mmCIF file of C-alpha atoms in Angstrom:
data_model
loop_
_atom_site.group_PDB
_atom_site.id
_atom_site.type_symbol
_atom_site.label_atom_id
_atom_site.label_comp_id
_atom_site.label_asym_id
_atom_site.label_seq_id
_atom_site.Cartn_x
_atom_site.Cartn_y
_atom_site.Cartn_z
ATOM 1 C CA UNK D 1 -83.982 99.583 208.091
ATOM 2 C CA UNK D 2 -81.800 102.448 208.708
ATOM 3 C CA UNK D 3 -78.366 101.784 210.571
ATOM 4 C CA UNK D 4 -76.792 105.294 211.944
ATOM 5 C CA UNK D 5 -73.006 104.728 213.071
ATOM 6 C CA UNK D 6 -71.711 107.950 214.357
ATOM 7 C CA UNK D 7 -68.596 108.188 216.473
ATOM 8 C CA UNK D 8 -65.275 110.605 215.979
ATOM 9 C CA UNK D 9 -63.033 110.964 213.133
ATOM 10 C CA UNK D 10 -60.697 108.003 212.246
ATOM 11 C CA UNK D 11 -62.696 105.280 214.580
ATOM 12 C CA UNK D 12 -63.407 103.441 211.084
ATOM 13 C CA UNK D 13 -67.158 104.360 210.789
ATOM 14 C CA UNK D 14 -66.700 104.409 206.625
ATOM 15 C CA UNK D 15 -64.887 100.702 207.017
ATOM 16 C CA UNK D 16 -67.582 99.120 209.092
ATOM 17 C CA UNK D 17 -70.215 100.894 206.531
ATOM 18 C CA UNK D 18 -68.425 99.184 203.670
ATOM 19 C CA UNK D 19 -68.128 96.097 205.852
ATOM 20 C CA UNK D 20 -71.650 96.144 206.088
ATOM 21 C CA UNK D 21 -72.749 96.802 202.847
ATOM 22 C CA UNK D 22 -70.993 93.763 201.918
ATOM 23 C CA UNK D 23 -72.719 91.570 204.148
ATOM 24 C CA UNK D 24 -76.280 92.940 203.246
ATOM 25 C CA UNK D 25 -75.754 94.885 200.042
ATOM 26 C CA UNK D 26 -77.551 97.588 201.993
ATOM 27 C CA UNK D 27 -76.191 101.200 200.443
ATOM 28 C CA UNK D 28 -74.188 103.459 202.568
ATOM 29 C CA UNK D 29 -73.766 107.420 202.513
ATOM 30 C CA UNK D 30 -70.864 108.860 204.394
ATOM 31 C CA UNK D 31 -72.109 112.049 205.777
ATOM 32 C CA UNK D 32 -68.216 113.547 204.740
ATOM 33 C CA UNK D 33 -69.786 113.639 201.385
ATOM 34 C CA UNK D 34 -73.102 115.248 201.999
ATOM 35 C CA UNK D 35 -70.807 118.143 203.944
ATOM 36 C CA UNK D 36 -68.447 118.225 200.897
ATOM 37 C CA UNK D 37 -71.657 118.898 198.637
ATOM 38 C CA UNK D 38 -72.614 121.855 200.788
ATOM 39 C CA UNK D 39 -69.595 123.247 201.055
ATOM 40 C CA UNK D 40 -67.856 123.055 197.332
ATOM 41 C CA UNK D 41 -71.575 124.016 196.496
ATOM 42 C CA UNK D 42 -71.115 127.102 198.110
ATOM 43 C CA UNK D 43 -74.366 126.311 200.195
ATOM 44 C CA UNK D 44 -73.083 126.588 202.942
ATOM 45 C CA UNK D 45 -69.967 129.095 204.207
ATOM 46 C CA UNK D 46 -68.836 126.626 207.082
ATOM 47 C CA UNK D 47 -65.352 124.765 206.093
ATOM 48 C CA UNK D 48 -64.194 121.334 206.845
ATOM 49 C CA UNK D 49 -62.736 122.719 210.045
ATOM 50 C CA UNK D 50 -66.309 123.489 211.754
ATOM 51 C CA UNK D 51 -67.220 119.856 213.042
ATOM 52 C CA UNK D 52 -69.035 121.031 215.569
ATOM 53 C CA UNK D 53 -71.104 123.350 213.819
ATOM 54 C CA UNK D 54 -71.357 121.185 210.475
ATOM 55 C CA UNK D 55 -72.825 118.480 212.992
ATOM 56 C CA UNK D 56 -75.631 120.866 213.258
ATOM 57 C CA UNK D 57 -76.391 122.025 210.125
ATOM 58 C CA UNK D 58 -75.988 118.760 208.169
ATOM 59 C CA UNK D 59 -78.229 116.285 210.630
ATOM 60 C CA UNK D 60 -81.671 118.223 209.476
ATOM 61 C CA UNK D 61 -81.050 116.889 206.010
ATOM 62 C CA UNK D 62 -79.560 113.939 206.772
ATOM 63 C CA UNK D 63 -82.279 113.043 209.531
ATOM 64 C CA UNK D 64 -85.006 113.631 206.437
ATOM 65 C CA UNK D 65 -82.784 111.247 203.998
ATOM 66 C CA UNK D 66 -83.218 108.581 206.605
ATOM 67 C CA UNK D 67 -87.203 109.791 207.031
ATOM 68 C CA UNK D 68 -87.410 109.577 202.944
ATOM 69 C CA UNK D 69 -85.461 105.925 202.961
ATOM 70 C CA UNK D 70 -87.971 104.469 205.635
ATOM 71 C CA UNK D 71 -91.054 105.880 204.015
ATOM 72 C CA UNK D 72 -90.250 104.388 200.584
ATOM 73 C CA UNK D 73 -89.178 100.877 202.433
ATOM 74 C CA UNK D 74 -85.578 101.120 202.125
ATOM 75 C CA UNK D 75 -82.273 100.225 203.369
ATOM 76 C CA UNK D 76 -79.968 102.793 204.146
ATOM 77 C CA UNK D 77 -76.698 103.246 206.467
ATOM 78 C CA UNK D 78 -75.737 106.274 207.263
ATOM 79 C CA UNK D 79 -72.169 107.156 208.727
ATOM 80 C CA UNK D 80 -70.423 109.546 210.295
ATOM 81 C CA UNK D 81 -69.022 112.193 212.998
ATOM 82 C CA UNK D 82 -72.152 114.700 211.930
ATOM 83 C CA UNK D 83 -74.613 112.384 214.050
ATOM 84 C CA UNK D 84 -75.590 114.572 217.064
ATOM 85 C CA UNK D 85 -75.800 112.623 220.301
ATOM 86 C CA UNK D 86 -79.368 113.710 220.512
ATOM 87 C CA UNK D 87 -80.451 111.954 216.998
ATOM 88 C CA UNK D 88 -83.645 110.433 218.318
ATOM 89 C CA UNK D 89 -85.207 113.829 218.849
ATOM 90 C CA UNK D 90 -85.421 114.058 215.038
ATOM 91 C CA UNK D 91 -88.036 111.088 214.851
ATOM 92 C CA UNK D 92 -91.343 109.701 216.028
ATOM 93 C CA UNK D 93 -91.548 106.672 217.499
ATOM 94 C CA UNK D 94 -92.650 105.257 214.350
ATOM 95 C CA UNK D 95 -89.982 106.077 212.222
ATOM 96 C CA UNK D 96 -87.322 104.759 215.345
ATOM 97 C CA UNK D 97 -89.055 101.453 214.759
ATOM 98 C CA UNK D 98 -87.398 101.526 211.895
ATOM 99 C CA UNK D 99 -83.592 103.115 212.573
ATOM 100 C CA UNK D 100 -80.684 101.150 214.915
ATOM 101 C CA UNK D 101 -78.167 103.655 215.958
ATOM 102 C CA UNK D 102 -74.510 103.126 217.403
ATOM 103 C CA UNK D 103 -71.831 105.271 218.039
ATOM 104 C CA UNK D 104 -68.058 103.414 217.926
ATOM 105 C CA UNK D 105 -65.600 104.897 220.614
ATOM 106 C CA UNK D 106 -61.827 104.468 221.499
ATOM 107 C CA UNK D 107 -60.970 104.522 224.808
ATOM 108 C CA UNK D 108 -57.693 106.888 225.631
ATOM 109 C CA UNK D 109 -55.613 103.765 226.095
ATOM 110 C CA UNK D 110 -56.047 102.140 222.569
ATOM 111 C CA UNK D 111 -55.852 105.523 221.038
ATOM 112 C CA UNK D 112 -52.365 106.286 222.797
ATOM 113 C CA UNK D 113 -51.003 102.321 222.087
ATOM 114 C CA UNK D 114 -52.247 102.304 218.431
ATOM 115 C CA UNK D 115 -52.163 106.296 217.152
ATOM 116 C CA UNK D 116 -49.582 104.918 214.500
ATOM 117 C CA UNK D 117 -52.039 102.097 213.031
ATOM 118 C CA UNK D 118 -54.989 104.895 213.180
ATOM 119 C CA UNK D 119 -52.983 107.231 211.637
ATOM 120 C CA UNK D 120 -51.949 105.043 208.796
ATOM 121 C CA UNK D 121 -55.560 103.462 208.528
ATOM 122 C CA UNK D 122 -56.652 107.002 207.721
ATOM 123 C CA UNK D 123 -57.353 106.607 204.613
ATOM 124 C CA UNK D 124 -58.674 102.744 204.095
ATOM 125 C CA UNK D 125 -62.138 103.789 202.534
ATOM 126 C CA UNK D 126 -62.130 107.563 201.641
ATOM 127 C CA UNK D 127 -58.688 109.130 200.412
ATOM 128 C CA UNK D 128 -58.330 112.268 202.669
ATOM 129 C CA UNK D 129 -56.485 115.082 201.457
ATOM 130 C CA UNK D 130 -53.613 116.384 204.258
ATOM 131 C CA UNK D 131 -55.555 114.539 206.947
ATOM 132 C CA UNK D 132 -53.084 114.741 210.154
ATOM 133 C CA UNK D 133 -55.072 112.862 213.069
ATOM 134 C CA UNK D 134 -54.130 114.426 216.026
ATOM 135 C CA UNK D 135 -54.187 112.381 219.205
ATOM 136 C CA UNK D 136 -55.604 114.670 221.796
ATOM 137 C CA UNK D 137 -58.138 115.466 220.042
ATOM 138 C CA UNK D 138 -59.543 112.120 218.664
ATOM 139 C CA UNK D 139 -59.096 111.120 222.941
ATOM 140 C CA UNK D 140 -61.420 114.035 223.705
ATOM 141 C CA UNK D 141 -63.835 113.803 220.513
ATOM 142 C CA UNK D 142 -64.147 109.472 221.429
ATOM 143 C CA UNK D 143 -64.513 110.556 225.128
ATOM 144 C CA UNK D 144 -67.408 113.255 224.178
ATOM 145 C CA UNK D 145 -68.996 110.567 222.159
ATOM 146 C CA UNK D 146 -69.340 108.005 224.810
ATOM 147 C CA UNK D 147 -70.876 110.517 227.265
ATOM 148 C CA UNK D 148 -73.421 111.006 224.338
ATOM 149 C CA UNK D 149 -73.971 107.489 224.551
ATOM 150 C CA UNK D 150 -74.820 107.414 228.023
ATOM 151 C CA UNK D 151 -76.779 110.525 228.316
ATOM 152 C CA UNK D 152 -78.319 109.427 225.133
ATOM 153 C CA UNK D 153 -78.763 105.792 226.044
ATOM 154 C CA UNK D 154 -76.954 104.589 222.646
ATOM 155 C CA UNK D 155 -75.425 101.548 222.043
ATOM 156 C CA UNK D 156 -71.516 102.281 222.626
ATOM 157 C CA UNK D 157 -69.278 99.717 220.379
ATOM 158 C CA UNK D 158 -66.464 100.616 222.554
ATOM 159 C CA UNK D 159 -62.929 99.306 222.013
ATOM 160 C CA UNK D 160 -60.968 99.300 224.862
ATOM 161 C CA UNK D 161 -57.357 99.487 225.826
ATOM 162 C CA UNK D 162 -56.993 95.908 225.250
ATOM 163 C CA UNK D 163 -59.352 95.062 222.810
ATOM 164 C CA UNK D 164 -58.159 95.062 218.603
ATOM 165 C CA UNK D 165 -59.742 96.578 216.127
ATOM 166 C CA UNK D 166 -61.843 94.372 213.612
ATOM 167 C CA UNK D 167 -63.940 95.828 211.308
ATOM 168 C CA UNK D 168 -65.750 92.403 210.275
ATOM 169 C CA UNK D 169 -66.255 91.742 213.738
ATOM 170 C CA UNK D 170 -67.511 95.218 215.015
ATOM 171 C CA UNK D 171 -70.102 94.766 211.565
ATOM 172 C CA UNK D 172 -71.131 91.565 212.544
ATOM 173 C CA UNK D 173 -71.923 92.922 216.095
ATOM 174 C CA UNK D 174 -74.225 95.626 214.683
ATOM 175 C CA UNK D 175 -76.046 93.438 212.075
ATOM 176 C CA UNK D 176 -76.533 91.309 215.427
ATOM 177 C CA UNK D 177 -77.871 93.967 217.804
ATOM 178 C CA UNK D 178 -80.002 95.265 215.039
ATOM 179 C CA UNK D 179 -81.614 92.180 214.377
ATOM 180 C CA UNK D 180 -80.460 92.094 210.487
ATOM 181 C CA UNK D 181 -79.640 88.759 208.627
ATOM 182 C CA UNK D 182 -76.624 89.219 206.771
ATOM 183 C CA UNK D 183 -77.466 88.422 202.776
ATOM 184 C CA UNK D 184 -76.757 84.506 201.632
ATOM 185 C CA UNK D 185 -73.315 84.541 199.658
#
């Protein structure tokens, strides 16, 4: 099984992968690194500043990791903001037989009550070098990501101006919709 979780920047994508690789020893791959290959590689002469772009030139490999991973009957998650809304496209039906997708979303509230937790959360799984969230920006990137969702018809783990963030929770709710057991302890 292959579990995608896209979504913007500082939503805690990399903390629900751990989360979940706890509770099924499944391995994760946080698509930062793959782009960090390319780009201290040299192979590629977009920066960490080109999302947008990145998004497009790192899903073709990422999309055959996944292919690769189902084909040899293995686990795999997959996270991060480099998942295009239009993911499916890269598949047949057989191999989505095989992949659960989700993108996570803040909605404008939360983001504007809690930008100091975010902010300070920034760094709970990967240590980011001078990462400054900026709060406009993750509203409009969460915002562009649930209109993905809906033109995409993904699943949307959406937290909501009222709601609280809980990574164990928000894991548990994938593994769920998925249909995954979570390993015996």
């Amino acid at each position: 099984m292959i579990i995608l979780i896209g979504g913007s920047s500082h939503v805690g994508k990399t903390l629900i992968a751990q989360k979940l690789l706890e509770k099924t020893a499944f391995p994760y791959i946080s698509l930062d690194h793959l782009k960090m290959g390319f780009i201290r590689s040299g192979m590629t002469k977009l920066s960490v500043e080109d999302d947008y772009e990145m998004r497009y030139f790192l899903w073709p490999f990422a999309a055959e990791i996944a292919k690769t991973a189902i084909e040899n009957q293995q686990n795999l998650i997959m996270e991060g903001c480099y998942i295009p809304g239009e993911w499916k496209q890269s598949f047949t039906e057989d191999y989505l037989a095989h992949i659960y997708g989700t993108f996570i979303t803040m909605s404008e509230g939360y983001i504007r009550k809690h930008f100091s937790l975010i902010a300070s959360c920034a760094s709970a799984i990967e240590r980011r070098i001078d990462d400054k969230p900026d709060m406009e920006r993750l509203i409009q990137c969460s915002k562009d990501f649930q209109a993905d969702c809906e033109r995409f018809a993904i699943p949307n783990l959406h937290i909501g101006d009222t709601d609280s963030f809980n990574a164990d929770a928000l894991a548990a709710r994938i593994l769920q919709e998925a249909g995954i057991a979570a390993k015996a302890s």
